[in-house]
Short mmCIF file of C-alpha atoms in Angstrom, two decimals:
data_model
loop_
_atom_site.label_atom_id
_atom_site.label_comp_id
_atom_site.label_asym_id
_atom_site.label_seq_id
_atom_site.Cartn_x
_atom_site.Cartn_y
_atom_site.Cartn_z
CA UNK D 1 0.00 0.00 0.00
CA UNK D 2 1.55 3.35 -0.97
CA UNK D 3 1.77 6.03 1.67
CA UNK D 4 0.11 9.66 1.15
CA UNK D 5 0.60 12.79 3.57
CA UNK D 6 -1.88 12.28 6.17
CA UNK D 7 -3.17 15.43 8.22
CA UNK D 8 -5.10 15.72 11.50
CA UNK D 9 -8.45 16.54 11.04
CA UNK D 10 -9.39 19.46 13.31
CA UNK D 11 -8.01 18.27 17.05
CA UNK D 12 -9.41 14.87 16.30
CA UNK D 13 -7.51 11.79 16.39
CA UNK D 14 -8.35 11.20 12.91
CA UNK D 15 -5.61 11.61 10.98
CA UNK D 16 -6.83 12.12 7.25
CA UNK D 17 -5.31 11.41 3.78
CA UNK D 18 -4.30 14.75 2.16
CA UNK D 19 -6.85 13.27 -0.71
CA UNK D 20 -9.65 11.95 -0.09
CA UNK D 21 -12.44 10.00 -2.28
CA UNK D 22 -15.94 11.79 -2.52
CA UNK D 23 -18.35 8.74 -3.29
CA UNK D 24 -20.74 10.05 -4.68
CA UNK D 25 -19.55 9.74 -8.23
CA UNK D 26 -18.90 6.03 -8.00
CA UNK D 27 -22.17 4.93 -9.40
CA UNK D 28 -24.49 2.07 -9.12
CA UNK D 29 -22.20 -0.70 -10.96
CA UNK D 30 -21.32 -2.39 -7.75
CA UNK D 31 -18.30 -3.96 -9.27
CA UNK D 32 -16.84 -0.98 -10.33
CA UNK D 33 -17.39 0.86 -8.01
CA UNK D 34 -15.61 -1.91 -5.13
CA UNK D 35 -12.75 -1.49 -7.93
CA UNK D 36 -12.50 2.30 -7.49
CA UNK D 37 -12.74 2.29 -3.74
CA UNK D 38 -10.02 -0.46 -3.43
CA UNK D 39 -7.52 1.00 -5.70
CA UNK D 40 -8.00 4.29 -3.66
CA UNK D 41 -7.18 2.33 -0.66
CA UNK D 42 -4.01 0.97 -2.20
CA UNK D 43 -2.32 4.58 -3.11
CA UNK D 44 -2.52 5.34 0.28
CA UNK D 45 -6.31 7.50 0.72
CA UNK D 46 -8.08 6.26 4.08
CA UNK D 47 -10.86 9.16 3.85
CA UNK D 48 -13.69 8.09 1.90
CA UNK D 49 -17.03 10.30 2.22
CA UNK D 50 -20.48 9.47 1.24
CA UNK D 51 -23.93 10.11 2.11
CA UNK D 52 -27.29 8.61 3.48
CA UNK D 53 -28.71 10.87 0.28
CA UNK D 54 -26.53 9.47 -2.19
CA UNK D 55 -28.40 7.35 -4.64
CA UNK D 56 -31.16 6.80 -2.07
CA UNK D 57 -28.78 5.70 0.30
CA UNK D 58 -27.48 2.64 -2.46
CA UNK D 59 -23.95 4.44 -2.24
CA UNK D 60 -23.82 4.01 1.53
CA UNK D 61 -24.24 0.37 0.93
CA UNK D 62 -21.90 0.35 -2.07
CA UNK D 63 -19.22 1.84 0.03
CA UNK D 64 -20.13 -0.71 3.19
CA UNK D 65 -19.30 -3.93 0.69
CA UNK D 66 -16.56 -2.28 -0.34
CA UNK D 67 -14.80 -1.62 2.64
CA UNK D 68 -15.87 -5.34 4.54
CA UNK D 69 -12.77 -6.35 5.64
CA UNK D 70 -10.75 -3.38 5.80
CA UNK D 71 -12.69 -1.14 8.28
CA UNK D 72 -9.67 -0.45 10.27
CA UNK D 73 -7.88 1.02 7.07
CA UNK D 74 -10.50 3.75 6.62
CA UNK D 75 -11.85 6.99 8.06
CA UNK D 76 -15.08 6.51 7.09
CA UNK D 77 -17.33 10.06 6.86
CA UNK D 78 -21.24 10.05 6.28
CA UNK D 79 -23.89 12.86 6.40
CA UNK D 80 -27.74 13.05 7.45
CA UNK D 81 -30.49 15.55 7.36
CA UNK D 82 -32.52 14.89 4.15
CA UNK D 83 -34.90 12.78 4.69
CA UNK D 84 -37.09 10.55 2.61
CA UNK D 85 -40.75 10.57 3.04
CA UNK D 86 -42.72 7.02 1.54
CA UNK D 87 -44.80 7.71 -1.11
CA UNK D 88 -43.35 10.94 -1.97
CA UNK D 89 -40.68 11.99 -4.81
CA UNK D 90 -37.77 13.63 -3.21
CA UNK D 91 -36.20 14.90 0.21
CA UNK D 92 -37.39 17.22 2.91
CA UNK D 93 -34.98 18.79 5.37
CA UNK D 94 -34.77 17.51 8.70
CA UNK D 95 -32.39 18.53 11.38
CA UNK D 96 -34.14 17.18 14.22
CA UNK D 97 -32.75 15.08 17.25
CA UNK D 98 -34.94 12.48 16.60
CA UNK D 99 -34.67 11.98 12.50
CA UNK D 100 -30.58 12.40 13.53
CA UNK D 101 -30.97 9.37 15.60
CA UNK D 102 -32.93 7.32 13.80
CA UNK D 103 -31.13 8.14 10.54
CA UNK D 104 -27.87 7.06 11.67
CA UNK D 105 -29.34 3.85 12.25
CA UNK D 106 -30.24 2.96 9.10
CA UNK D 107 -26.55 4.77 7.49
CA UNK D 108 -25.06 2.23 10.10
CA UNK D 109 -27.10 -0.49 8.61
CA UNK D 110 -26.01 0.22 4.89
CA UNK D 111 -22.16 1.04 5.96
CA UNK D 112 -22.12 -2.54 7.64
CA UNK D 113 -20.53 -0.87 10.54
CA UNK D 114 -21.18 -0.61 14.62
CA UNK D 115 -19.80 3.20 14.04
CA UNK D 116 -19.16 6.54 11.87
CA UNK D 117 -16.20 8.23 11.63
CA UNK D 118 -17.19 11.67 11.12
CA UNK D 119 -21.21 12.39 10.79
CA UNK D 120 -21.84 15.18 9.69
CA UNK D 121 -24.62 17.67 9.08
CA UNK D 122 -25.73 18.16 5.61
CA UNK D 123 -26.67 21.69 4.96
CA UNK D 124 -28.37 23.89 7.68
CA UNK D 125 -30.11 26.74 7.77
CA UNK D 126 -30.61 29.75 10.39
CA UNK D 127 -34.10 28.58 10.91
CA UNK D 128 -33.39 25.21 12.34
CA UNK D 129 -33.41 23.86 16.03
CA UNK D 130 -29.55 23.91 16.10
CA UNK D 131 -29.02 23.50 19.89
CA UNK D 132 -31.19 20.25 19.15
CA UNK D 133 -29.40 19.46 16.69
CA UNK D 134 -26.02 19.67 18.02
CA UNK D 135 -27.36 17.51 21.23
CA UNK D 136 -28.28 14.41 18.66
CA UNK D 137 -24.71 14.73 17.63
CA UNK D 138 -23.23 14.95 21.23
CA UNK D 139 -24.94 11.97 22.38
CA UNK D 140 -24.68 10.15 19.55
CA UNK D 141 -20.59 10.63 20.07
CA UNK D 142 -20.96 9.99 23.83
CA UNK D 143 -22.78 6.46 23.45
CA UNK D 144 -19.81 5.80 20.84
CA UNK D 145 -21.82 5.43 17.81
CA UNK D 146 -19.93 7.83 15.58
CA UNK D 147 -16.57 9.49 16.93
CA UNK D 148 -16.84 12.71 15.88
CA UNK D 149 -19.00 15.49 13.86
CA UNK D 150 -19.05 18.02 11.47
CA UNK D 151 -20.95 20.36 8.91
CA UNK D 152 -21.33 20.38 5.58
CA UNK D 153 -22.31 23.78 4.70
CA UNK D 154 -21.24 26.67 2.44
CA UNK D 155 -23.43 29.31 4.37
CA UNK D 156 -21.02 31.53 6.53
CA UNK D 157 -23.53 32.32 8.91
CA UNK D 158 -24.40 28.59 9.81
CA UNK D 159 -20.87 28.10 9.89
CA UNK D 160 -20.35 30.90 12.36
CA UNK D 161 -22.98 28.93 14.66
CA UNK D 162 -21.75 26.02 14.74
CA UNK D 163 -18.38 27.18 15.96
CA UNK D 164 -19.83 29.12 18.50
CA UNK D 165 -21.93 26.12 19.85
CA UNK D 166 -20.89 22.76 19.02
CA UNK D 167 -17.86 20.92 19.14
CA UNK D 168 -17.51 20.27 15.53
CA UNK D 169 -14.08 19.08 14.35
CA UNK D 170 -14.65 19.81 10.47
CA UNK D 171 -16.43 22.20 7.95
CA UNK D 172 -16.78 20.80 4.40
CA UNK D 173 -17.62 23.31 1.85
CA UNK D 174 -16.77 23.55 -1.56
CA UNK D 175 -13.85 25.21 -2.39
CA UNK D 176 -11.35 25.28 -5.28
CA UNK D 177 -9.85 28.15 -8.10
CA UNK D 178 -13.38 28.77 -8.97
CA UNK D 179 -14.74 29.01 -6.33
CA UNK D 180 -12.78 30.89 -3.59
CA UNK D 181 -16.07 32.49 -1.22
CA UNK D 182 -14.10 30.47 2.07
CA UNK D 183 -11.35 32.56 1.67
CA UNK D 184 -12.87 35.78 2.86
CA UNK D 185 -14.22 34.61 6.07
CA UNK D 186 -14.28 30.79 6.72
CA UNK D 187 -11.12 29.82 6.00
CA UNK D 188 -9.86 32.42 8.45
CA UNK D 189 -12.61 31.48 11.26
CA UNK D 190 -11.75 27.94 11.09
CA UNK D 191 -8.48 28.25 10.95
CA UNK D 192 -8.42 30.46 14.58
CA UNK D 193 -11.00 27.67 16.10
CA UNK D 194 -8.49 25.00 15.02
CA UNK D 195 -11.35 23.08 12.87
CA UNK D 196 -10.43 21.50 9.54
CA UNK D 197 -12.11 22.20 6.05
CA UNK D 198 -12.56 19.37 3.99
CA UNK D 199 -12.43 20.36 0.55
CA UNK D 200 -15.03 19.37 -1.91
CA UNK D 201 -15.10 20.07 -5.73
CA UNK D 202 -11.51 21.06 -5.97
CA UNK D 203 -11.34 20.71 -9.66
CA UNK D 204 -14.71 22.48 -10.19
CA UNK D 205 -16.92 19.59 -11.69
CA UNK D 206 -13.62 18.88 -13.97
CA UNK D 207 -13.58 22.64 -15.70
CA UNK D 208 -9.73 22.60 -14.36
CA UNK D 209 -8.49 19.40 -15.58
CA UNK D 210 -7.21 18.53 -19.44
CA UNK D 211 -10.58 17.07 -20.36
CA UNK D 212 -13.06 19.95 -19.13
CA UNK D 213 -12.79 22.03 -22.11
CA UNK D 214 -16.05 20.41 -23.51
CA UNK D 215 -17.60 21.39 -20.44
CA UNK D 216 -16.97 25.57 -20.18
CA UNK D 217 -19.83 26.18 -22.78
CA UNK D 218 -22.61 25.36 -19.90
CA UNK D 219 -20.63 27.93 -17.62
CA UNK D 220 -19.55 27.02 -13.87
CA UNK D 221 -21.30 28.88 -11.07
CA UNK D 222 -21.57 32.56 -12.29
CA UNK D 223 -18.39 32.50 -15.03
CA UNK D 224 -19.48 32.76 -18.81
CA UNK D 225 -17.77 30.10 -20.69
CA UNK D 226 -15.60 33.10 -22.31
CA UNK D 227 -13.98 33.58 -18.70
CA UNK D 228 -13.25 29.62 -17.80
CA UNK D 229 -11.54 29.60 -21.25
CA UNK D 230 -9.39 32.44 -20.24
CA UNK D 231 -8.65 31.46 -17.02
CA UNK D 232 -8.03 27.36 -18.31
CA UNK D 233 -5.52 29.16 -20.46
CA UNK D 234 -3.71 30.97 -17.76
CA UNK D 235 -4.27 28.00 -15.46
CA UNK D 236 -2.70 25.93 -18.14
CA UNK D 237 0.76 28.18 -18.24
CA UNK D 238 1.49 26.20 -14.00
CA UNK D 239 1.25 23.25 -15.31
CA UNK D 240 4.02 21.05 -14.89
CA UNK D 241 5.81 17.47 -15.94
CA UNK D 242 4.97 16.12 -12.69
CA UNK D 243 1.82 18.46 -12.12
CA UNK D 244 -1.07 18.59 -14.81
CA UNK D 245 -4.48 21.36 -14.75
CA UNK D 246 -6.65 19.06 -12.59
CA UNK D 247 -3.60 18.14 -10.39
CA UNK D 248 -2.69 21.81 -10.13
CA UNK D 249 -6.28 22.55 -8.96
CA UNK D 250 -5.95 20.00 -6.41
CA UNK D 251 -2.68 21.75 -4.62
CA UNK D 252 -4.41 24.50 -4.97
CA UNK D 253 -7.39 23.86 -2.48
CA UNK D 254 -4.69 22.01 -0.39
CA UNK D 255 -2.30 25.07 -0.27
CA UNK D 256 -4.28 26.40 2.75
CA UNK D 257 -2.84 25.32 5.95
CA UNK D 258 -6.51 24.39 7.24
CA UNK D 259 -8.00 21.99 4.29
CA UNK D 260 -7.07 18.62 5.56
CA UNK D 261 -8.23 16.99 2.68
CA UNK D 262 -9.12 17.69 -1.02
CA UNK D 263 -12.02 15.38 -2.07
CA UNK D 264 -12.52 14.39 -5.76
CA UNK D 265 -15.00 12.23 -6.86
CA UNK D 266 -14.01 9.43 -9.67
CA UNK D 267 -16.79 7.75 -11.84
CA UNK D 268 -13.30 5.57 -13.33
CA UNK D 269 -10.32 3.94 -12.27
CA UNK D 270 -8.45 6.15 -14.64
CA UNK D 271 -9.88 9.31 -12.88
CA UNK D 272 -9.07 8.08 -9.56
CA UNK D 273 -5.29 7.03 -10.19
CA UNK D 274 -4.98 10.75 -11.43
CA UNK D 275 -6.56 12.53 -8.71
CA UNK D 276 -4.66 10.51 -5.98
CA UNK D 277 -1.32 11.15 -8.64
CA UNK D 278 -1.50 14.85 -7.02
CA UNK D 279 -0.35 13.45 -3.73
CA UNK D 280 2.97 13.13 -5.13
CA UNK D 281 2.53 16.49 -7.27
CA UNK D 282 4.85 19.06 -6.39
CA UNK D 283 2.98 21.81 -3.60
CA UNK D 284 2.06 24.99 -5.13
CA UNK D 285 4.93 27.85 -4.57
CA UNK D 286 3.80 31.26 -3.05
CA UNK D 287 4.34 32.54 -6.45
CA UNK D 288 2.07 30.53 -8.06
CA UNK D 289 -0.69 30.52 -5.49
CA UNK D 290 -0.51 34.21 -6.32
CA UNK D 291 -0.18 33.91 -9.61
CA UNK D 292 -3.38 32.07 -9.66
CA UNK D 293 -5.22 34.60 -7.36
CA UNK D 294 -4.22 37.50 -9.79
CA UNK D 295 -6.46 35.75 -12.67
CA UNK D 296 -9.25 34.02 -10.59
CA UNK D 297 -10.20 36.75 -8.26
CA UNK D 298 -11.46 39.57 -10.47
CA UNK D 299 -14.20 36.54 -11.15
CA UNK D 300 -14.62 35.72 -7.74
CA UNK D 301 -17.99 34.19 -7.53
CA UNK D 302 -19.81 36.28 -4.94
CA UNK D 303 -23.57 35.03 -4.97
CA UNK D 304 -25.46 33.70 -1.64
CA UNK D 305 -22.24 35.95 0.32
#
């Protein structure tokens, strides 16, 4: 098994690969998807994420077979709060104690585990019964059924919240050359309550790799597909030997002393061996991370501030 830089998530014990796999993309082909997961293992990534929402909660199960055996080699991280109602098309939201407890009884059920990792909150909102919320997580760590929690949220104000009044250990929020809204404030925040981001998206739906020039046309976010060409172009001009667009993006989101981990979903083995290649990528220099910020920021996206 190759090794990969590992980092602490938040003041955890956990200590997370630098890359990590975001399940979500690994389908419903059960075969290839146990493929995906195990090659991920073997160059060194122990953080694999999924979610009870996730293909009506098929992924969760996906990821549970795949994993039987080697539960000790993971950090396993799963997320609750939309919740299914029978007979009905869809998800409602629902941060309450008791759909938290319940639903991590079922996410147990489909991981094939007796606990979770990191649990974590999937969205939130001003409006909901946070302190509630927070005390399904606390018990849930307390009677050892998941270790630790987090949030999953790119809504500063939530964010603030939960810093303030839980003992989260992680934010995960999307975050990459794109889009660069955590830099402002959340990065910073986290960063002084010594709470990790996980980084999802990091190569912006795969606009920043090689292949994504078929997909600037549809536009990413609020950027016409005239300004991801430009940037791709300027993006293009760091790329290295050893360090290609996508791979680039990658060190990018990592660059920040508080990301932990850089998620990336892969749909293919090929995908997966090149996302996990930017382990061994040369690290950004200070030039370059400014370099970058020169060209991306006078696009910032800036909607839902």
């Amino acid at each position: 098994m190759k090794l990969m830089k590992r980092n602490q998530l938040g003041t955890s014990e956990l200590n997370i690969s630098e890359i990590g796999l975001g399940c979500m993309s690994l389908g419903t082909d059960e075969a290839q998807a146990e493929r995906i997961v195990h090659a991920a293992l073997e160059r060194g990534v122990n953080f694999l994420d999924t979610a009870d929402l996730y293909d009506s909660g098929r992924n969760e199960e996906i990821v549970g077979k795949a994993i039987r055996g080697r539960r000790q080699d993971v950090v396993l991280a799963t997320k609750v709060g939309n919740r299914r109602i029978p007979g009905k098309e869809g998800w409602v939201w629902d941060p309450s104690k008791a759909y938290i407890r319940s639903a991590v009884k079922e996410s147990l059920r489909r991981l094939q585990t007796d606990y979770i990792d990191l649990y974590q909150l999937h969205g939130g909102t001003l409006d909901d019964p946070i302190d509630e919320t927070i005390e399904a997580f606390e018990e849930l760590k307390q009677e050892g059924v998941i270790r630790y929690y987090g949030i999953s949220s790119i809504r500063p104000n939530v964010i603030r919240e939960y810093v303030k009044r839980s003992g989260i250990i992680s934010v995960m929020s999307q975050y990459s050359i794109l889009d660069r809204r955590p830099e402002e404030e959340v990065l910073p925040l986290l960063a002084d309550n010594h709470i990790s981001v996980i980084a999802r998206g990091p190569v912006a739906s795969g606009v920043l790799t090689e292949q994504g020039g078929a997909k600037v046309a549809k536009g990413y976010l609020d950027y016409s597909s005239d300004e991801l060409i430009q940037i791709r172009e300027q993006l293009q001009r760091l790329v290295k030997n050893d360090r290609s667009m996508g791979q680039t993006a990658i060190r990018y989101a990592l660059a920040n002393p508080v990301v932990s981990t850089a998620i990336a979903g892969a749909s293919s083995l090929e995908q997966l061996i090149h996302n996990t290649a930017a382990g061994d990528a040369p690290a950004l220099t200070d030039e370059e991370i400014e370099q970058i910020r020169s060209f991306s920021k006078a696009n910032q996206y800036t909607a839902h501030r």
